[in-house]
Coordinates of C-alpha atoms in Angstrom, one line a residue:
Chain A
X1 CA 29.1 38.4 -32.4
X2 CA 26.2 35.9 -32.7
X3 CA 26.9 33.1 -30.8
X4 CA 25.2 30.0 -32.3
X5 CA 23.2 27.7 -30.6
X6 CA 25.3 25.0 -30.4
X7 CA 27.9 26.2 -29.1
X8 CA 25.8 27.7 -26.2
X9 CA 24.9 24.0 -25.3
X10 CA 28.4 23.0 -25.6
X11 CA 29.6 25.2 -23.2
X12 CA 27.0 24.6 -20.8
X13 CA 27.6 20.8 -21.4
X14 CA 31.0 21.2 -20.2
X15 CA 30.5 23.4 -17.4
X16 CA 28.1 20.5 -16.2
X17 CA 30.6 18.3 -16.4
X18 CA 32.9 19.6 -14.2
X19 CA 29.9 19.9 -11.7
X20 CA 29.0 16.6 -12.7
X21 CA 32.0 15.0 -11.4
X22 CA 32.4 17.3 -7.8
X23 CA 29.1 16.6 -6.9
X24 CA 29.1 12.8 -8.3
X25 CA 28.3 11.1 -5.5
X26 CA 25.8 13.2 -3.9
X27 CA 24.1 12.3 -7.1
X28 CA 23.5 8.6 -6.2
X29 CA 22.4 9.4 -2.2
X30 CA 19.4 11.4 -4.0
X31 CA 16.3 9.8 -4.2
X32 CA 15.3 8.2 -8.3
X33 CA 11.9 10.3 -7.9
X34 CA 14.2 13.1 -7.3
X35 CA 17.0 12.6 -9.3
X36 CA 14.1 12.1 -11.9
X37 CA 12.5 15.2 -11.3
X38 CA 15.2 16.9 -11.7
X39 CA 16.7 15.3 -15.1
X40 CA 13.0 16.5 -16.3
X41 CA 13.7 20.3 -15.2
X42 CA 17.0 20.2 -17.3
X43 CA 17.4 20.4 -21.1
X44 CA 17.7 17.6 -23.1
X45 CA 21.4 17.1 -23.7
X46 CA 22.6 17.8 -19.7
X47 CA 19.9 15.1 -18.6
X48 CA 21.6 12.8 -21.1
X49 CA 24.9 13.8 -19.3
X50 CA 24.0 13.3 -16.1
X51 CA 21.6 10.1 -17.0
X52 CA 24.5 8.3 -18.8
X53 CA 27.2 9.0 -14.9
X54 CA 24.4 6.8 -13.1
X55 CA 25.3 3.3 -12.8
X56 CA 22.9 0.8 -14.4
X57 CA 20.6 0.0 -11.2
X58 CA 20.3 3.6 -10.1
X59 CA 19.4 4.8 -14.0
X60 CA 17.3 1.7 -14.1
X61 CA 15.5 3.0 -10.5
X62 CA 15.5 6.7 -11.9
X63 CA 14.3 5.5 -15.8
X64 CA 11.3 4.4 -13.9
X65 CA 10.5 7.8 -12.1
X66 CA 10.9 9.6 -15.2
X67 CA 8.0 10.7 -17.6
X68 CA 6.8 8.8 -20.8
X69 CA 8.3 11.7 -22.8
X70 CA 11.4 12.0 -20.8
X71 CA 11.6 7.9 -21.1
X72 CA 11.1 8.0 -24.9
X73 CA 13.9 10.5 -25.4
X74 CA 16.4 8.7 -22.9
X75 CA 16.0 5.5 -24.9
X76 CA 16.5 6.9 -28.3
X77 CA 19.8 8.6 -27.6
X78 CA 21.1 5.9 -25.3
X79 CA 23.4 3.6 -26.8
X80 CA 21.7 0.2 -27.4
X81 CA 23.9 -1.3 -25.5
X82 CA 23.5 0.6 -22.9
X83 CA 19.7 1.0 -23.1
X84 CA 19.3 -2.6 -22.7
X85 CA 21.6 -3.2 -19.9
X86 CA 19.4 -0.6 -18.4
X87 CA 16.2 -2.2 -19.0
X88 CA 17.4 -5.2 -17.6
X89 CA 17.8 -4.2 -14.4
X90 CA 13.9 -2.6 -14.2
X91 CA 10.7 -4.9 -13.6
X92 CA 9.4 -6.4 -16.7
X93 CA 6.0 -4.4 -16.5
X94 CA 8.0 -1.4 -16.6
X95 CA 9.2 -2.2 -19.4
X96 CA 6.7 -3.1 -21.3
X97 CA 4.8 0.1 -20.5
X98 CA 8.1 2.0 -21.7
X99 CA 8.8 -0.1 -24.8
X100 CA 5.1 0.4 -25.9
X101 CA 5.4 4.2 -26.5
X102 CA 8.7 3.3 -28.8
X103 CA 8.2 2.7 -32.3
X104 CA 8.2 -1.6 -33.5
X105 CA 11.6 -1.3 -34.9
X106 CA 13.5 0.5 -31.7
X107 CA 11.5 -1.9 -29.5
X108 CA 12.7 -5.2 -31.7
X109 CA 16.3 -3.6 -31.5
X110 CA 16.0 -3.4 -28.2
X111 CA 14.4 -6.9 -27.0
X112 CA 17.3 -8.4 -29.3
X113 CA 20.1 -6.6 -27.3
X114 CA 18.4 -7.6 -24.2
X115 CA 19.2 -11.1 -21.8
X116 CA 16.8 -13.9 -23.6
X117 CA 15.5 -14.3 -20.2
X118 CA 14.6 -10.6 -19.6
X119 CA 13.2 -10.3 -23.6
X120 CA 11.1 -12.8 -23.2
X121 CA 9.0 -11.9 -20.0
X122 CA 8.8 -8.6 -21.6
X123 CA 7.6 -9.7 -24.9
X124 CA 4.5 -12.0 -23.0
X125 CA 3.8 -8.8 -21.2
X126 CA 3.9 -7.0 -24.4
X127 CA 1.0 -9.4 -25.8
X128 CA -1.7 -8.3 -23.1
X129 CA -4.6 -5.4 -24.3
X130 CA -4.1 -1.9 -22.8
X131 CA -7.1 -2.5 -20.9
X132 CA -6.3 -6.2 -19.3
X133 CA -5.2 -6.8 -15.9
X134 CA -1.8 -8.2 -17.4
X135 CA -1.2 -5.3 -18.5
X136 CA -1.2 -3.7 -15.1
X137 CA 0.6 -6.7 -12.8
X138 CA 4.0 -7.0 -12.2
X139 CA 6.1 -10.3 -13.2
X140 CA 8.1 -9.6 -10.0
X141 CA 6.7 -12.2 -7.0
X142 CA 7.7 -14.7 -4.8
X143 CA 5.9 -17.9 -4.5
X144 CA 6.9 -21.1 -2.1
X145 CA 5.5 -24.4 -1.4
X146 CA 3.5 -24.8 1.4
X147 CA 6.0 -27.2 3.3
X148 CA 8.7 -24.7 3.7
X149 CA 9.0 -23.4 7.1
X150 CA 8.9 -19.4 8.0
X151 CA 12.3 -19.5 9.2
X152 CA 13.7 -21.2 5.6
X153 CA 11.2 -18.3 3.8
X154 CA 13.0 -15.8 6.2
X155 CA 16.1 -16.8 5.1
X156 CA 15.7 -17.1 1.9
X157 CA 14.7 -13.4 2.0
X158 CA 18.1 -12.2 3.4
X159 CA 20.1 -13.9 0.7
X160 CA 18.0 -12.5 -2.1
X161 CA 16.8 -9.1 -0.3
X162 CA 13.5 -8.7 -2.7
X163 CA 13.1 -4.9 -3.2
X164 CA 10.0 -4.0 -0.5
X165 CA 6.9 -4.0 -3.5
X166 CA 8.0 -7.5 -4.4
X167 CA 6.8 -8.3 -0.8
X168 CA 3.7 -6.7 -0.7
X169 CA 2.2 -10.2 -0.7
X170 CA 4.1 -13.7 -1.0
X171 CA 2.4 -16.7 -2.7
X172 CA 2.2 -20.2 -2.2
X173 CA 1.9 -22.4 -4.8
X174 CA 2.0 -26.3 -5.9
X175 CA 4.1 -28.0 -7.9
X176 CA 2.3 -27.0 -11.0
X177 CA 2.2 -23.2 -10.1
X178 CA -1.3 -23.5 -9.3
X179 CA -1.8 -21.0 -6.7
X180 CA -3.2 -22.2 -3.1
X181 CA -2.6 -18.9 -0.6
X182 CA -0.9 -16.1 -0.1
X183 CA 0.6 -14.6 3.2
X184 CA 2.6 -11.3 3.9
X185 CA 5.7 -10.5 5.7
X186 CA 3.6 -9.5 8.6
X187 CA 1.7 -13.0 9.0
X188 CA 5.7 -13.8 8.4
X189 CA 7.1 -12.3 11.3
X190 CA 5.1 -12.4 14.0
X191 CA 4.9 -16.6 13.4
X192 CA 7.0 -18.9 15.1
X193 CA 9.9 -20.1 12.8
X194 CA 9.3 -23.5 12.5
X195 CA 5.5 -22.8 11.8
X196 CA 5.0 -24.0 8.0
X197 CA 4.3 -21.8 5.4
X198 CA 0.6 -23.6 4.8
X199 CA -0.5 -22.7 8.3
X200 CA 0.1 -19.3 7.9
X201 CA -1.4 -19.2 4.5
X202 CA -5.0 -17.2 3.7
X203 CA -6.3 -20.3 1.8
X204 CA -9.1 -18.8 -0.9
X205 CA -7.4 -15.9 -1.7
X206 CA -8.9 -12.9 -3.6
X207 CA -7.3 -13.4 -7.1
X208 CA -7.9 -11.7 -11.0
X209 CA -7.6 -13.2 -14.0
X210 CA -4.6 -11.6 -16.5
X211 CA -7.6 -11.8 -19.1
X212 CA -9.9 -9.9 -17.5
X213 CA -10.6 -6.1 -17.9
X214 CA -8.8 -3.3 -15.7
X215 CA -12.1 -2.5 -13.5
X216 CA -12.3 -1.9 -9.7
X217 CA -9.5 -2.9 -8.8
X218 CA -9.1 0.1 -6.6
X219 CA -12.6 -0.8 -5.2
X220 CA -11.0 -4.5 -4.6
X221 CA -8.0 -3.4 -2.9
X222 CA -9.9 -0.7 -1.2
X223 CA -12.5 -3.2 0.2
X224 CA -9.9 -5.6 1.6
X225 CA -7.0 -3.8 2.4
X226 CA -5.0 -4.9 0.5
X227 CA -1.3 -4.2 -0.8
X228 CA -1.1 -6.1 -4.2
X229 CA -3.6 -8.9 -5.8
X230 CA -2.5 -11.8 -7.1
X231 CA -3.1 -12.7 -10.9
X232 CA -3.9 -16.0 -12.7
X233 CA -4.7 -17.7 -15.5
X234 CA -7.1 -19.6 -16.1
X235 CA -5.2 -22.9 -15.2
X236 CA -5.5 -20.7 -11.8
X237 CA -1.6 -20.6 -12.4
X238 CA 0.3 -17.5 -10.8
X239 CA 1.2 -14.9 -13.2
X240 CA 1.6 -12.1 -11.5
X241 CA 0.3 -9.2 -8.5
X242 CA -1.5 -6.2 -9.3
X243 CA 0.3 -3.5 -6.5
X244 CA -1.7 -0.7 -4.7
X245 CA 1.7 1.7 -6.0
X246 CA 0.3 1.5 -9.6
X247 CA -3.7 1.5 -8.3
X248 CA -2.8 5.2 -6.6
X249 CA -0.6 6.1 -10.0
X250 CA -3.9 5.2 -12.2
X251 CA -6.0 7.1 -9.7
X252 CA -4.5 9.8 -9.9
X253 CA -3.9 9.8 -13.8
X254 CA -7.0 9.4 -14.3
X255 CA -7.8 12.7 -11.8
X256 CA -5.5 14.7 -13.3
X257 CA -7.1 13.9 -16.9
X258 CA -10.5 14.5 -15.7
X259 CA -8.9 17.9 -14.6
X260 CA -7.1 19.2 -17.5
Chain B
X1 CA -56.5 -11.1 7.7
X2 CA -53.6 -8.3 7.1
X3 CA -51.2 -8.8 9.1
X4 CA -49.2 -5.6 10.4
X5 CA -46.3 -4.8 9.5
X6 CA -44.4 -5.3 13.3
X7 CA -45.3 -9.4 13.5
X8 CA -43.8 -9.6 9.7
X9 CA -40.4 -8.4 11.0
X10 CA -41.1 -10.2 14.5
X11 CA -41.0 -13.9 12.1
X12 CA -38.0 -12.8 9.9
X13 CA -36.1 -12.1 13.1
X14 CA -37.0 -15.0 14.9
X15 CA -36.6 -17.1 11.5
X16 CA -32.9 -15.3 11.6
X17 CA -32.0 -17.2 14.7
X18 CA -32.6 -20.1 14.2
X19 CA -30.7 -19.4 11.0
X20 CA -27.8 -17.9 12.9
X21 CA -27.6 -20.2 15.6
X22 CA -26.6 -23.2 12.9
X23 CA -24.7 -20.9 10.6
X24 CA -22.9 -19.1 13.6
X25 CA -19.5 -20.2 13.3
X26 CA -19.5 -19.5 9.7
X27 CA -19.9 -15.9 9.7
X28 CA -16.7 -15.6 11.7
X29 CA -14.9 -17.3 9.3
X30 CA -16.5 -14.6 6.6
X31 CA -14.2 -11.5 5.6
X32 CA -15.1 -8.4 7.9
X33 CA -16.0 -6.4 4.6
X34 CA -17.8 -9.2 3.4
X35 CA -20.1 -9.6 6.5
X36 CA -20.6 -5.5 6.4
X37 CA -21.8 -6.0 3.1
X38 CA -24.1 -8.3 4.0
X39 CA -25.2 -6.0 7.1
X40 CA -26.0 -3.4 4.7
X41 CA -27.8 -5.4 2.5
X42 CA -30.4 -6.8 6.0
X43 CA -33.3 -5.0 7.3
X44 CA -32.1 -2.5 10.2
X45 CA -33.6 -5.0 12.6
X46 CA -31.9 -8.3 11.4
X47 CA -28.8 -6.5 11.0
X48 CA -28.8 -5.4 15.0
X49 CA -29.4 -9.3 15.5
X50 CA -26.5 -10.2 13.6
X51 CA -24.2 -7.5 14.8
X52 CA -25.1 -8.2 18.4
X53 CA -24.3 -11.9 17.8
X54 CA -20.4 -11.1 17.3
X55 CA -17.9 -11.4 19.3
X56 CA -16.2 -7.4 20.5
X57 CA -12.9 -7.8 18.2
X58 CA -15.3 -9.0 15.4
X59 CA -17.7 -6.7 15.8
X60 CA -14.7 -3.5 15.7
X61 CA -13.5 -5.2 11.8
X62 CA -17.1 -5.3 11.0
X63 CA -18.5 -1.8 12.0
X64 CA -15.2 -0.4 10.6
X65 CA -15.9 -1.6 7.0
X66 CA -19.6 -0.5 7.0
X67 CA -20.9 2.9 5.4
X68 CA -21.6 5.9 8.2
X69 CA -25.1 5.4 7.9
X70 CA -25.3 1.9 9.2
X71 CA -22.6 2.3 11.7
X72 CA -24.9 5.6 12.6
X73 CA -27.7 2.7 13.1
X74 CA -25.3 0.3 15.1
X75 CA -24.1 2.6 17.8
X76 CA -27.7 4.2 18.1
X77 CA -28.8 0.8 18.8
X78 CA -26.9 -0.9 20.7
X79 CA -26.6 -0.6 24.5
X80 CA -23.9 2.3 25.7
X81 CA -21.5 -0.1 27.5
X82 CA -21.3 -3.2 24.3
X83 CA -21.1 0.4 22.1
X84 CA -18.4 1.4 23.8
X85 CA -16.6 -2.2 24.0
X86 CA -16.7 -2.7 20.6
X87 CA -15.2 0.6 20.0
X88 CA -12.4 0.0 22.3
X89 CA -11.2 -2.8 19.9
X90 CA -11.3 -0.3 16.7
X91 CA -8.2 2.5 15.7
X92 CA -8.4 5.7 17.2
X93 CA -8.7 7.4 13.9
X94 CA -11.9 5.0 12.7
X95 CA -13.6 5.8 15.9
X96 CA -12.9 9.9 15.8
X97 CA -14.4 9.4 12.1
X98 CA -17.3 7.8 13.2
X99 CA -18.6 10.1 16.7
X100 CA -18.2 12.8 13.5
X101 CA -20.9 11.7 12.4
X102 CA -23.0 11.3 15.6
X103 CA -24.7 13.9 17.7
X104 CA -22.5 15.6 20.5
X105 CA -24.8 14.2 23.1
X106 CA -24.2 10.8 22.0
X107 CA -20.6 11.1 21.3
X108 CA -20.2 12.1 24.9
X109 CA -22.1 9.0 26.6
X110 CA -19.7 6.9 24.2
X111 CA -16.7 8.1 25.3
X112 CA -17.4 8.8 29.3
X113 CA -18.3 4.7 28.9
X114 CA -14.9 4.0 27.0
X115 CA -11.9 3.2 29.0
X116 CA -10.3 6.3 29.9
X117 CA -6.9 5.8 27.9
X118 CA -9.1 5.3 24.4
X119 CA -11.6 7.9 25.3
X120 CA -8.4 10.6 25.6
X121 CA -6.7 9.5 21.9
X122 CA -9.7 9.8 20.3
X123 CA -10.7 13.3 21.7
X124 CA -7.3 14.3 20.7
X125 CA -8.1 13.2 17.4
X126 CA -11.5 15.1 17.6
X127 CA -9.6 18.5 18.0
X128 CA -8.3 18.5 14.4
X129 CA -9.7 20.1 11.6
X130 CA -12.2 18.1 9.1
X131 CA -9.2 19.3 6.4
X132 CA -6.0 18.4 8.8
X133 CA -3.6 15.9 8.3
X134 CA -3.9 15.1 11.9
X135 CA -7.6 14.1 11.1
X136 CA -6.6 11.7 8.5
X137 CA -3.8 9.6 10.5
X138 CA -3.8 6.7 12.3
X139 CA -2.4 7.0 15.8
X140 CA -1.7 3.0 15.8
X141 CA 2.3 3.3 15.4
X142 CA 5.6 1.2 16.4
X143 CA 8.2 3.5 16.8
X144 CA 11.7 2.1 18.2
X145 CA 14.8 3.1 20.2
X146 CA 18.2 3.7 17.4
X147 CA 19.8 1.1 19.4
X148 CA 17.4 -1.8 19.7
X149 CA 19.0 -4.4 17.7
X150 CA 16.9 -6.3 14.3
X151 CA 16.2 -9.6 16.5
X152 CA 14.8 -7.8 19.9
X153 CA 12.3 -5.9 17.2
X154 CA 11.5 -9.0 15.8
X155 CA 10.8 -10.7 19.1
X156 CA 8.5 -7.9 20.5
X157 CA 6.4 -8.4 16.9
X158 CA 6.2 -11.7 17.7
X159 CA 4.7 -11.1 21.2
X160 CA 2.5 -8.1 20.0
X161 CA 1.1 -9.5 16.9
X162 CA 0.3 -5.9 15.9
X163 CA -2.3 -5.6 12.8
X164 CA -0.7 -5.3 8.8
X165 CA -1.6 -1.7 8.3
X166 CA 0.5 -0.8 11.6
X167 CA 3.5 -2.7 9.9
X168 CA 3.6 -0.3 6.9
X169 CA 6.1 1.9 8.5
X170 CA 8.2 1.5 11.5
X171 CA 10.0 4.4 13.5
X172 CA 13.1 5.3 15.3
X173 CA 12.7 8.1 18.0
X174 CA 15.1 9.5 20.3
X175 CA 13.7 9.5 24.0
X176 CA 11.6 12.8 23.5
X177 CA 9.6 11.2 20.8
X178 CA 11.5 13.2 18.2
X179 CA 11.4 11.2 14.4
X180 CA 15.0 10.7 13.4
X181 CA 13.9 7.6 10.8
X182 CA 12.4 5.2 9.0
X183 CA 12.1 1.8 7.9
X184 CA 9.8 -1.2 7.1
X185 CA 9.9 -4.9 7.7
X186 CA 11.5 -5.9 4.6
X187 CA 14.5 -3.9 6.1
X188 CA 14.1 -6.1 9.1
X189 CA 14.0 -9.4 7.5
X190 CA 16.5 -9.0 5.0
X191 CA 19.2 -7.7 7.7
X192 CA 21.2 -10.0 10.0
X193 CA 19.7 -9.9 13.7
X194 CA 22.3 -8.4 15.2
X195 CA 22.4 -5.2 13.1
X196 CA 21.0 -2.0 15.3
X197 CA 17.6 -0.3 13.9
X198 CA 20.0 2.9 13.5
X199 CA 22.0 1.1 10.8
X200 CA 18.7 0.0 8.9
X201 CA 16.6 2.9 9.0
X202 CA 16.5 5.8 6.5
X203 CA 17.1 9.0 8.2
X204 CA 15.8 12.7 7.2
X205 CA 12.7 10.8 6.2
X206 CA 9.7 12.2 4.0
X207 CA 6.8 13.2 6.8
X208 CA 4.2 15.5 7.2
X209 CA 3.3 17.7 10.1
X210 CA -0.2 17.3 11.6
X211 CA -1.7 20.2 11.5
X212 CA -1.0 21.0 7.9
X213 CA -3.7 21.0 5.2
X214 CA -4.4 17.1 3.6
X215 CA -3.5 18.0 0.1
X216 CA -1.2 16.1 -2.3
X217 CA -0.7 13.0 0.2
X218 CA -1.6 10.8 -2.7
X219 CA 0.9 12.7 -4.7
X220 CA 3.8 12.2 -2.5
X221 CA 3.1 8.9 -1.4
X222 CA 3.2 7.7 -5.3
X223 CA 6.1 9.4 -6.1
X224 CA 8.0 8.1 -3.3
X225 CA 6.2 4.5 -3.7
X226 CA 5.6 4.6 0.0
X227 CA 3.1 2.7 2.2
X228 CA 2.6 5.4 4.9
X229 CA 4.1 8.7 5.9
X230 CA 4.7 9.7 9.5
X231 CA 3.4 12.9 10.9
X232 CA 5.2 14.7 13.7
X233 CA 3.9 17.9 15.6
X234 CA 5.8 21.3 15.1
X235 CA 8.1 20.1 18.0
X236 CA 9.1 17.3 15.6
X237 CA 6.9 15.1 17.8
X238 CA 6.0 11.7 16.2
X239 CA 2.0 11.9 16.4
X240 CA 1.0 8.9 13.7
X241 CA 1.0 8.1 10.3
X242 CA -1.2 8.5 7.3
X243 CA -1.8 4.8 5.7
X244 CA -2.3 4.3 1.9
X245 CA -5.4 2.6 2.3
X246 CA -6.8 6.1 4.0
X247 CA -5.3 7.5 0.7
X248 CA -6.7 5.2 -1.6
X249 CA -10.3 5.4 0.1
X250 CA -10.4 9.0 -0.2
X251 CA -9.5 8.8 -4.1
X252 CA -12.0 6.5 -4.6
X253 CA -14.7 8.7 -2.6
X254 CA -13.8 12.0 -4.7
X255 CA -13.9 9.6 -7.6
X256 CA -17.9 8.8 -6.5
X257 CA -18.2 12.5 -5.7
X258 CA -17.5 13.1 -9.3
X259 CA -19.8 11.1 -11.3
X260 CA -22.6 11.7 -9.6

């Protein structure tokens, strides 16, 4: 009359699937930091279930929500096929923070699965110390040259509708990627839309160096209220932004740490 | 042949002018937290000299970035009616923080000499608890009818030019002032101009109400990678928001708190 463990998972696996596919679609209207909370609260096997009925962008939205450990154990039972059509679809830094709690072998399966393009970014990301600002920015920005108009930027935006941190500051930038200004979609909107991108521009821009150590850049932000940094290297060529989302996530890390 | 203490001052100041006089227009071109530092750094009297020099909507940015002590100094100093100008030009919530700080006598004077429309947010903002949400937000909002269109919103930034940090989130309300949503300007730009604000906004949006405690803001607004969160009364009255940077500022301060 023992019932073994197994099966006890099996059933429950199946009852979750009928629920699974009645309740489908209120699955995707749920917020990724929700939907992710809630994959954490179930046992291993349902959250596979339910992880592997999301479509790639919302697993990819929801794979980023999740915790390291809930991350690590995602990837290893995913197919790799699957795993790296995932990871495609979230930001490079992502990513890289993900794929550096993996073990070298599952991360080179992993990068070899994945788009060249995608691999790549990840693997120069990959190459930054723990403690570097490279390691903290995201690959995900927008730069233009300084003789496009606001109305061509504007437009540009509704063709390729940037997901909202990826406008948390916009760059401009020469021909040779050096950066000369940045702007934001405030400075955007209330311009005039043939005003050129160059007059709108804050020229002298507080910047940081990929090479240089994580240190105050809460203080920085703080200081100048600002939304996201932008990085260089030390052609001064745009790398990257360092965004207030992952300052407050560090912050409060780093709290919680102090209070365990 | 010692020469007291007063005259010393007396030739620094009047060296200062002459100083300011040529480098005037400079220090408006200087970044309001930049010229605060530089305030704090100054003897008291030098720093009055410099202060006084600014222009009102200068002088708001400038005593806004500086730490309570010196803007204690400033508005002990300086004459009730250019006091009271300057704070006119500043957020409700940054003056309420400040009078906090002053004696009730004072505080008075100030806001009897402020218009009477400023004078009557910030005593509303006075009422709230040191701990309340309400005490924390900023009451510098754009909220919107559901059936203003994406363009007509667009137009009315254009005329307003409102500051960044009142861009962070936008909201719909019926005619009562009752929150029914959300949404931001990269959901403006990227729609087409004819869509209606009810089509772009997020409805049953995250918020907070204002009298509630001010405890896991940071939490929430990381976990739901947001840039402010509104707060309504317990009608479902939209009172304000709570900004980020507020967020971020008070991380950083418990942070000091800490390691000292």
């Amino acid at each position: 009359n023992i019932i073994p463990k197994d099966d006890v998972q099996a059933i429950d696996h199946s009852n979750l699937n009928i629920r699974l596919s009645k309740s489908y679609a209120k699955l995707h209207t749920l917020h990724p930091s929700d939907l992710a909370d809630i994959l954490e609260d179930m046992g291993k096997k349902s959250s596979m279930t339910v992880f592997s009925a999301l479509d790639e962008e919302k697993a990819a939205d929801v794979l980023e929500e999740l915790e390291t450990n809930a991350q690590i154990h995602i990837l290893e039972n995913l197919p790799v096929n699957k795993a790296a059509d995932v990871l495609e679809k979230m930001p490079a830094d992502e990513v890289a923070d993900i794929l550096d709690e993996l073990e070298d072998e599952k991360v080179e399966i992993l990068l070899k699965e994945m788009e060249a393009e995608s691999s790549k970014e990840v693997r120069e990301l990959l190459e930054y110390s723990d403690n570097s600002v490279g390691s903290l920015m995201t690959t995900d920005i927008l730069s233009f040259k300084p003789g496009v108009t606001v109305e061509e930027v504007i437009d540009e935006l509704r063709v390729k509708k940037p997901e909202s941190v990826e406008l948390y500051n916009l760059f401009v930038t020469e021909t040779n990627d050096e950066l000369i200004g940045t702007f934001n979609l405030r400075d955007l909107v209330v311009a005039q839309p043939n005003t050129m991108v160059s007059q709108i521009m804050k020229s002298e821009p507080v910047f940081l160096y990929d090479s240089q150590k994580v240190e105050d850049i809460a203080e920085l932000i703080s200081k100048y209220n600002l939304l996201a940094v932008p990085v260089v290297d030390t052609n001064n060529q745009l790398q990257g932004m360092v965004v207030v989302d992952d300052v407050v996530e560090d912050l409060i890390n780093k709290r919680r740490t102090k209070k365990r």
